[in-house]
Amino acid sequence: MYSQYFHAIIGHQEIKKRLMRLLEKDRMPHAMIFAGPAGIGKTMMACAVASAMAGRLLFSNIHIDEKTDIPVISDKDDAYYLAPNGSMLKVDQFRQLQSQLILQGKAGCKRICIIDHVETMNAEFANRMLKILEEPPAGVYFILITDQASLLLPTIISRCAEVLFEPVCDEEMMQGLIQMRGGTPDMYANAVAWGNGIVKTVLAYLQGHGAQGFQRALEFLYIMTTHTCPYAKWLSLSMGYTDEESKDILHSLELFFRDMAVLRSDVEPALLRLAPYTQDMMKILPYWTDDRIFAMMKILEEGIEAITRHVNTRLVWDYVCIQCINQKGGI
């Protein structure tokens, strides 16, 4: 009955089963948090749940985007979608949502509010959210989506049912791609390996955009390893990179260092995510010990989190460059 709404989502089979059981028993919580890494399908899953609850496909003719400038996107009075205006969710958006919720929907119908990047809400937004979660209006349900659950107020987390999303395993990713696009596993092997469980990355690669982040990340590694002035050189190159481009490069660098650790351990080559770059990594590998590789992976995680928290990207690259030079042993 409800499975039709979940067909387009790659992976997360156990989460789909759990949500469909709740739908079938009409026991959907009034507030849920969908938490997990960016790009793995949390927003698509929220739309699927909302569609199943409304009994029709929602947002099918409406483009919802986490960078939208529209304060509240609605699909009739069945569902509402909020995403950050600029760098955060603002209280004016919540006021507009409340004013629409005050209007009575059709008798017996459910109304679903999807709030993306909920960790960016300002203090007044959070206060209003808490009040409505304490006494939710009849028939109104909230799905809060976040890549950074640790930034949410404990009082908000305690009032919601948490659904934790993990990167999609290779087998599920492959099955989902074949179901969605047809073809054979060979067609998707490189994309799945490079995507590292992130659906958005895999799809971008298949559309011809996926390799750019890896090329830039490899350029970073060569500059940090061999250039006489690596700090100045990279900062001049990265000056025009957007937040998303910078995060993409940092994620790609994480994969390179992960594979460099694999190469140093002399395990099966099949475990490499970036097998086409093996020769490039072998040239860089002598400059990196195990301890320094793992230290860099932690530094890259810090850089990604800083950009997610809207720290100036130039400052992030400044930090990553200095730490990388120090880990390698200086210029």
Coordinates of C-alpha atoms in Angstrom, one line a residue:
M1 CA 0.0 0.0 0.0
Y2 CA 2.7 2.4 1.0
S3 CA 5.8 0.9 -0.8
Q4 CA 5.1 2.8 -4.0
Y5 CA 6.2 6.1 -2.3
F6 CA 9.6 4.6 -1.3
H7 CA 10.7 3.1 -4.7
A8 CA 12.8 6.0 -5.7
I9 CA 15.0 5.9 -2.6
I10 CA 18.2 4.0 -2.9
G11 CA 19.1 1.9 0.1
H12 CA 17.9 2.2 3.7
Q13 CA 15.8 -0.9 3.5
E14 CA 15.5 -1.4 7.3
I15 CA 14.4 2.2 7.8
K16 CA 11.8 1.8 5.0
K17 CA 10.4 -1.3 6.7
R18 CA 10.3 0.4 10.1
L19 CA 8.5 3.5 8.7
M20 CA 6.0 1.4 6.7
R21 CA 5.1 -0.7 9.8
L22 CA 4.4 2.6 11.6
L23 CA 2.3 3.8 8.7
E24 CA 0.3 0.6 8.5
K25 CA -0.5 0.6 12.2
D26 CA -1.2 4.4 12.1
R27 CA 1.3 4.9 14.9
M28 CA 3.6 7.5 13.2
P29 CA 5.2 9.7 15.9
H30 CA 4.1 13.4 15.9
A31 CA 7.8 14.4 15.7
M32 CA 10.8 12.6 14.2
I33 CA 14.4 13.5 13.6
F34 CA 16.1 12.1 10.5
A35 CA 19.8 12.3 11.3
G36 CA 22.8 11.2 9.3
P37 CA 25.5 12.3 6.7
A38 CA 24.6 14.7 4.0
G39 CA 23.5 13.3 0.6
I40 CA 22.2 9.9 1.7
G41 CA 18.5 10.5 1.1
K42 CA 17.0 11.8 4.3
T43 CA 14.9 14.5 2.6
M44 CA 13.7 12.1 0.0
M45 CA 12.7 9.7 2.8
A46 CA 10.8 12.5 4.6
C47 CA 8.9 13.3 1.4
A48 CA 8.0 9.7 0.9
V49 CA 6.7 9.4 4.5
A50 CA 4.7 12.6 4.0
S51 CA 3.3 11.3 0.7
A52 CA 2.3 8.0 2.3
M53 CA 0.5 9.9 5.1
A54 CA -1.3 12.2 2.7
G55 CA -2.2 9.4 0.3
R56 CA -0.8 11.1 -2.7
L57 CA 2.7 12.0 -4.1
L58 CA 3.7 15.3 -2.6
F59 CA 6.1 17.9 -4.0
S60 CA 6.0 16.2 -7.4
N61 CA 5.6 19.4 -9.3
I62 CA 7.5 21.5 -6.7
H63 CA 11.3 21.7 -6.6
I64 CA 12.4 21.6 -2.9
D65 CA 16.0 22.6 -2.4
E66 CA 17.9 23.1 0.8
K67 CA 19.1 26.5 -0.7
T68 CA 15.6 27.8 -1.5
D69 CA 14.8 31.4 -0.9
I70 CA 11.1 30.7 -0.3
P71 CA 10.4 30.9 3.5
V72 CA 7.8 28.0 3.4
I73 CA 7.1 25.8 0.5
S74 CA 3.6 24.1 0.7
D75 CA 1.8 21.5 -1.3
K76 CA -1.8 22.5 -0.8
D77 CA -2.5 22.1 3.0
D78 CA -1.1 18.6 3.2
A79 CA 2.6 19.3 3.6
Y80 CA 5.1 22.1 4.2
Y81 CA 8.8 22.3 3.7
L82 CA 11.3 24.7 5.4
A83 CA 15.0 25.1 4.6
P84 CA 17.5 27.7 5.8
N85 CA 17.2 31.2 4.4
G86 CA 20.8 32.1 3.9
S87 CA 22.8 30.3 6.6
M88 CA 20.0 29.6 9.1
L89 CA 16.4 28.9 9.7
K90 CA 14.8 32.1 10.9
V91 CA 11.9 32.8 13.2
D92 CA 9.9 34.5 10.5
Q93 CA 9.7 31.2 8.6
F94 CA 8.3 29.5 11.7
R95 CA 5.7 32.3 12.1
Q96 CA 4.6 31.8 8.5
L97 CA 4.4 28.0 9.1
Q98 CA 2.3 28.6 12.3
S99 CA -0.1 30.9 10.5
Q100 CA -0.7 28.3 7.9
L101 CA -1.2 25.5 10.4
I102 CA -3.8 27.6 12.3
L103 CA -6.0 27.4 9.2
Q104 CA -8.0 24.2 9.6
G105 CA -7.2 21.6 7.0
K106 CA -9.7 19.0 5.7
A107 CA -11.4 17.1 8.5
G108 CA -9.4 13.9 9.4
C109 CA -6.5 14.8 7.2
K110 CA -2.9 14.8 8.3
R111 CA -0.5 17.7 7.7
I112 CA 3.2 17.1 7.6
C113 CA 6.0 19.7 8.2
I114 CA 9.4 18.9 6.9
I115 CA 12.2 21.1 8.3
D116 CA 15.6 20.7 6.7
H117 CA 19.0 21.5 8.4
V118 CA 17.1 22.0 11.6
E119 CA 20.4 22.4 13.5
T120 CA 20.7 25.9 11.9
M121 CA 17.6 27.3 13.6
N122 CA 18.1 30.5 15.7
A123 CA 17.2 30.8 19.4
E124 CA 13.7 32.1 18.8
F125 CA 12.9 29.5 16.2
A126 CA 14.0 26.8 18.7
N127 CA 11.8 28.2 21.4
R128 CA 8.8 28.2 19.2
M129 CA 9.6 24.7 18.0
L130 CA 9.8 23.5 21.6
K131 CA 6.4 24.9 22.5
I132 CA 4.7 23.3 19.5
L133 CA 6.5 19.9 20.2
E134 CA 5.2 20.0 23.8
E135 CA 1.6 20.5 22.6
P136 CA 1.4 19.4 18.9
P137 CA -1.7 20.4 17.1
A138 CA -4.1 17.5 16.2
G139 CA -3.2 15.9 12.9
V140 CA 0.1 17.8 12.5
Y141 CA 3.4 15.9 12.2
F142 CA 7.0 17.1 12.1
I143 CA 10.0 15.6 10.4
L144 CA 13.2 17.3 11.4
I145 CA 16.2 16.7 9.2
T146 CA 19.9 17.2 10.2
D147 CA 23.4 16.4 9.2
Q148 CA 24.6 17.5 12.6
A149 CA 22.4 15.9 15.3
S150 CA 25.0 16.9 18.0
L151 CA 24.1 20.5 17.5
L152 CA 20.4 20.1 18.4
L153 CA 19.1 21.1 21.8
P154 CA 18.7 18.0 24.1
T155 CA 15.2 19.3 24.9
I156 CA 14.2 19.0 21.2
I157 CA 15.8 15.6 20.8
S158 CA 13.9 14.3 23.8
R159 CA 10.6 15.2 22.3
C160 CA 11.2 13.4 19.0
A161 CA 11.7 9.8 17.8
E162 CA 15.1 9.5 16.2
V163 CA 15.8 7.7 12.9
L164 CA 19.5 7.3 12.3
F165 CA 20.7 7.1 8.7
E166 CA 24.0 5.4 7.7
P167 CA 25.9 5.5 4.4
V168 CA 24.4 3.0 2.0
C169 CA 26.3 -0.3 1.7
D170 CA 27.7 -1.2 -1.7
E171 CA 25.3 -4.0 -2.3
E172 CA 22.2 -1.9 -1.6
M173 CA 23.6 1.0 -3.7
M174 CA 24.2 -1.3 -6.6
Q175 CA 20.7 -2.8 -6.4
G176 CA 19.1 0.6 -6.1
L177 CA 21.0 1.9 -9.2
I178 CA 20.1 -1.0 -11.3
Q179 CA 16.4 -0.8 -10.2
M180 CA 16.4 3.0 -11.0
R181 CA 18.5 3.1 -14.1
G182 CA 18.7 -0.4 -15.5
G183 CA 21.9 -1.9 -16.8
T184 CA 24.5 -4.1 -15.2
P185 CA 26.8 -3.9 -12.1
D186 CA 29.8 -3.2 -14.3
M187 CA 28.2 0.1 -15.3
Y188 CA 28.2 1.4 -11.8
A189 CA 31.2 -0.2 -10.1
N190 CA 33.4 2.9 -10.2
A191 CA 30.6 5.2 -9.1
V192 CA 29.7 3.0 -6.1
A193 CA 33.3 2.6 -5.1
W194 CA 34.0 6.4 -5.2
G195 CA 30.7 7.3 -3.6
N196 CA 31.6 5.6 -0.3
G197 CA 27.9 5.1 0.6
I198 CA 26.8 8.7 -0.2
V199 CA 23.9 8.5 -2.8
K200 CA 24.3 12.1 -3.9
T201 CA 28.0 11.6 -4.7
V202 CA 27.3 8.4 -6.7
L203 CA 24.6 10.1 -8.8
A204 CA 26.8 13.1 -9.4
Y205 CA 29.6 10.9 -10.6
L206 CA 27.2 9.1 -13.0
Q207 CA 26.1 12.5 -14.3
G208 CA 29.7 13.4 -15.1
H209 CA 30.3 15.7 -12.2
G210 CA 31.7 13.3 -9.6
A211 CA 35.4 13.2 -10.5
Q212 CA 36.0 16.9 -10.1
G213 CA 36.3 16.8 -6.3
F214 CA 38.8 13.9 -6.6
Q215 CA 40.9 15.7 -9.1
R216 CA 41.0 18.8 -6.9
A217 CA 41.8 16.7 -3.8
L218 CA 44.7 14.9 -5.7
E219 CA 46.0 18.3 -6.7
F220 CA 45.9 19.4 -3.0
L221 CA 47.9 16.3 -2.1
Y222 CA 50.6 16.9 -4.7
I223 CA 50.9 20.5 -3.8
M224 CA 51.2 19.8 0.0
T225 CA 53.7 17.0 -0.8
T226 CA 56.0 18.4 -3.4
H227 CA 55.5 22.2 -3.9
T228 CA 58.1 24.6 -2.5
C229 CA 55.4 27.0 -1.2
P230 CA 52.4 24.7 -0.6
Y231 CA 50.5 27.1 1.7
A232 CA 50.5 30.0 -0.7
K233 CA 49.9 27.9 -3.8
W234 CA 46.8 26.1 -2.5
L235 CA 45.2 29.2 -0.9
S236 CA 45.5 31.0 -4.3
L237 CA 43.8 28.0 -6.0
S238 CA 41.1 27.5 -3.5
M239 CA 40.1 31.2 -3.3
G240 CA 37.1 30.8 -5.6
Y241 CA 35.8 27.6 -4.2
T242 CA 32.3 27.6 -2.7
D243 CA 31.3 26.0 0.6
E244 CA 29.9 23.0 -1.3
E245 CA 33.0 22.6 -3.5
S246 CA 35.3 22.8 -0.5
K247 CA 33.3 20.2 1.4
D248 CA 33.4 18.0 -1.7
I249 CA 37.2 18.3 -1.8
L250 CA 37.5 17.6 1.9
H251 CA 35.3 14.5 1.6
S252 CA 37.4 13.3 -1.4
L253 CA 40.6 13.9 0.7
E254 CA 39.2 11.7 3.4
L255 CA 38.8 8.9 0.9
F256 CA 42.4 9.4 -0.4
F257 CA 43.8 9.2 3.1
R258 CA 41.6 6.2 3.8
D259 CA 43.0 4.4 0.8
M260 CA 46.5 5.4 1.6
A261 CA 46.0 3.7 5.0
V262 CA 44.8 0.6 3.1
L263 CA 47.8 0.7 0.8
R264 CA 50.2 0.9 3.8
S265 CA 48.6 -2.2 5.4
D266 CA 49.2 -4.4 2.3
V267 CA 45.6 -5.7 2.3
E268 CA 43.6 -6.8 -0.7
P269 CA 43.5 -4.1 -3.4
A270 CA 39.7 -4.8 -3.7
L271 CA 39.3 -2.8 -0.5
L272 CA 40.4 0.4 -2.3
R273 CA 37.7 3.0 -2.9
L274 CA 39.8 5.0 -5.4
A275 CA 41.5 2.2 -7.3
P276 CA 42.0 4.3 -10.5
Y277 CA 44.3 6.6 -8.5
T278 CA 46.5 3.9 -7.0
Q279 CA 49.6 5.0 -8.8
D280 CA 49.1 8.6 -7.8
M281 CA 48.7 7.6 -4.2
M282 CA 51.8 5.4 -4.3
K283 CA 53.9 8.4 -5.3
I284 CA 52.6 10.4 -2.3
L285 CA 52.6 7.5 0.2
P286 CA 56.3 7.7 1.2
Y287 CA 55.8 11.1 2.7
W288 CA 53.0 9.8 5.1
T289 CA 53.2 7.6 8.2
D290 CA 50.2 5.8 9.6
D291 CA 49.9 8.2 12.5
R292 CA 50.0 11.2 10.2
I293 CA 47.4 9.7 7.9
F294 CA 45.0 9.1 10.7
A295 CA 45.7 12.5 12.1
M296 CA 44.8 14.1 8.8
M297 CA 41.5 12.2 8.6
K298 CA 40.6 13.8 11.9
I299 CA 41.6 17.2 10.7
L300 CA 39.5 16.8 7.5
E301 CA 36.5 15.9 9.6
E302 CA 37.0 19.1 11.6
G303 CA 37.2 21.1 8.4
I304 CA 34.0 19.6 7.1
E305 CA 32.2 20.3 10.3
A306 CA 33.5 23.8 10.4
I307 CA 32.1 24.5 6.9
T308 CA 28.8 22.9 7.9
R309 CA 28.7 25.4 10.8
H310 CA 29.2 28.2 8.3
V311 CA 32.8 29.0 9.4
N312 CA 34.4 31.1 6.7
T313 CA 35.8 28.7 4.0
R314 CA 39.0 30.7 3.7
L315 CA 39.7 30.2 7.4
V316 CA 38.9 26.5 7.0
W317 CA 41.4 26.0 4.2
D318 CA 44.0 28.1 6.1
Y319 CA 43.6 25.6 9.1
V320 CA 43.7 22.5 6.9
C321 CA 46.8 23.6 4.9
I322 CA 48.8 24.5 8.0
Q323 CA 47.9 21.2 9.8
C324 CA 48.7 19.2 6.6
I325 CA 52.1 20.9 6.3
N326 CA 52.8 20.2 10.0
Q327 CA 51.8 16.5 9.7
K328 CA 53.9 16.0 6.6
G329 CA 56.9 17.5 8.5
G330 CA 57.0 21.0 7.3
I331 CA 57.7 22.6 3.9

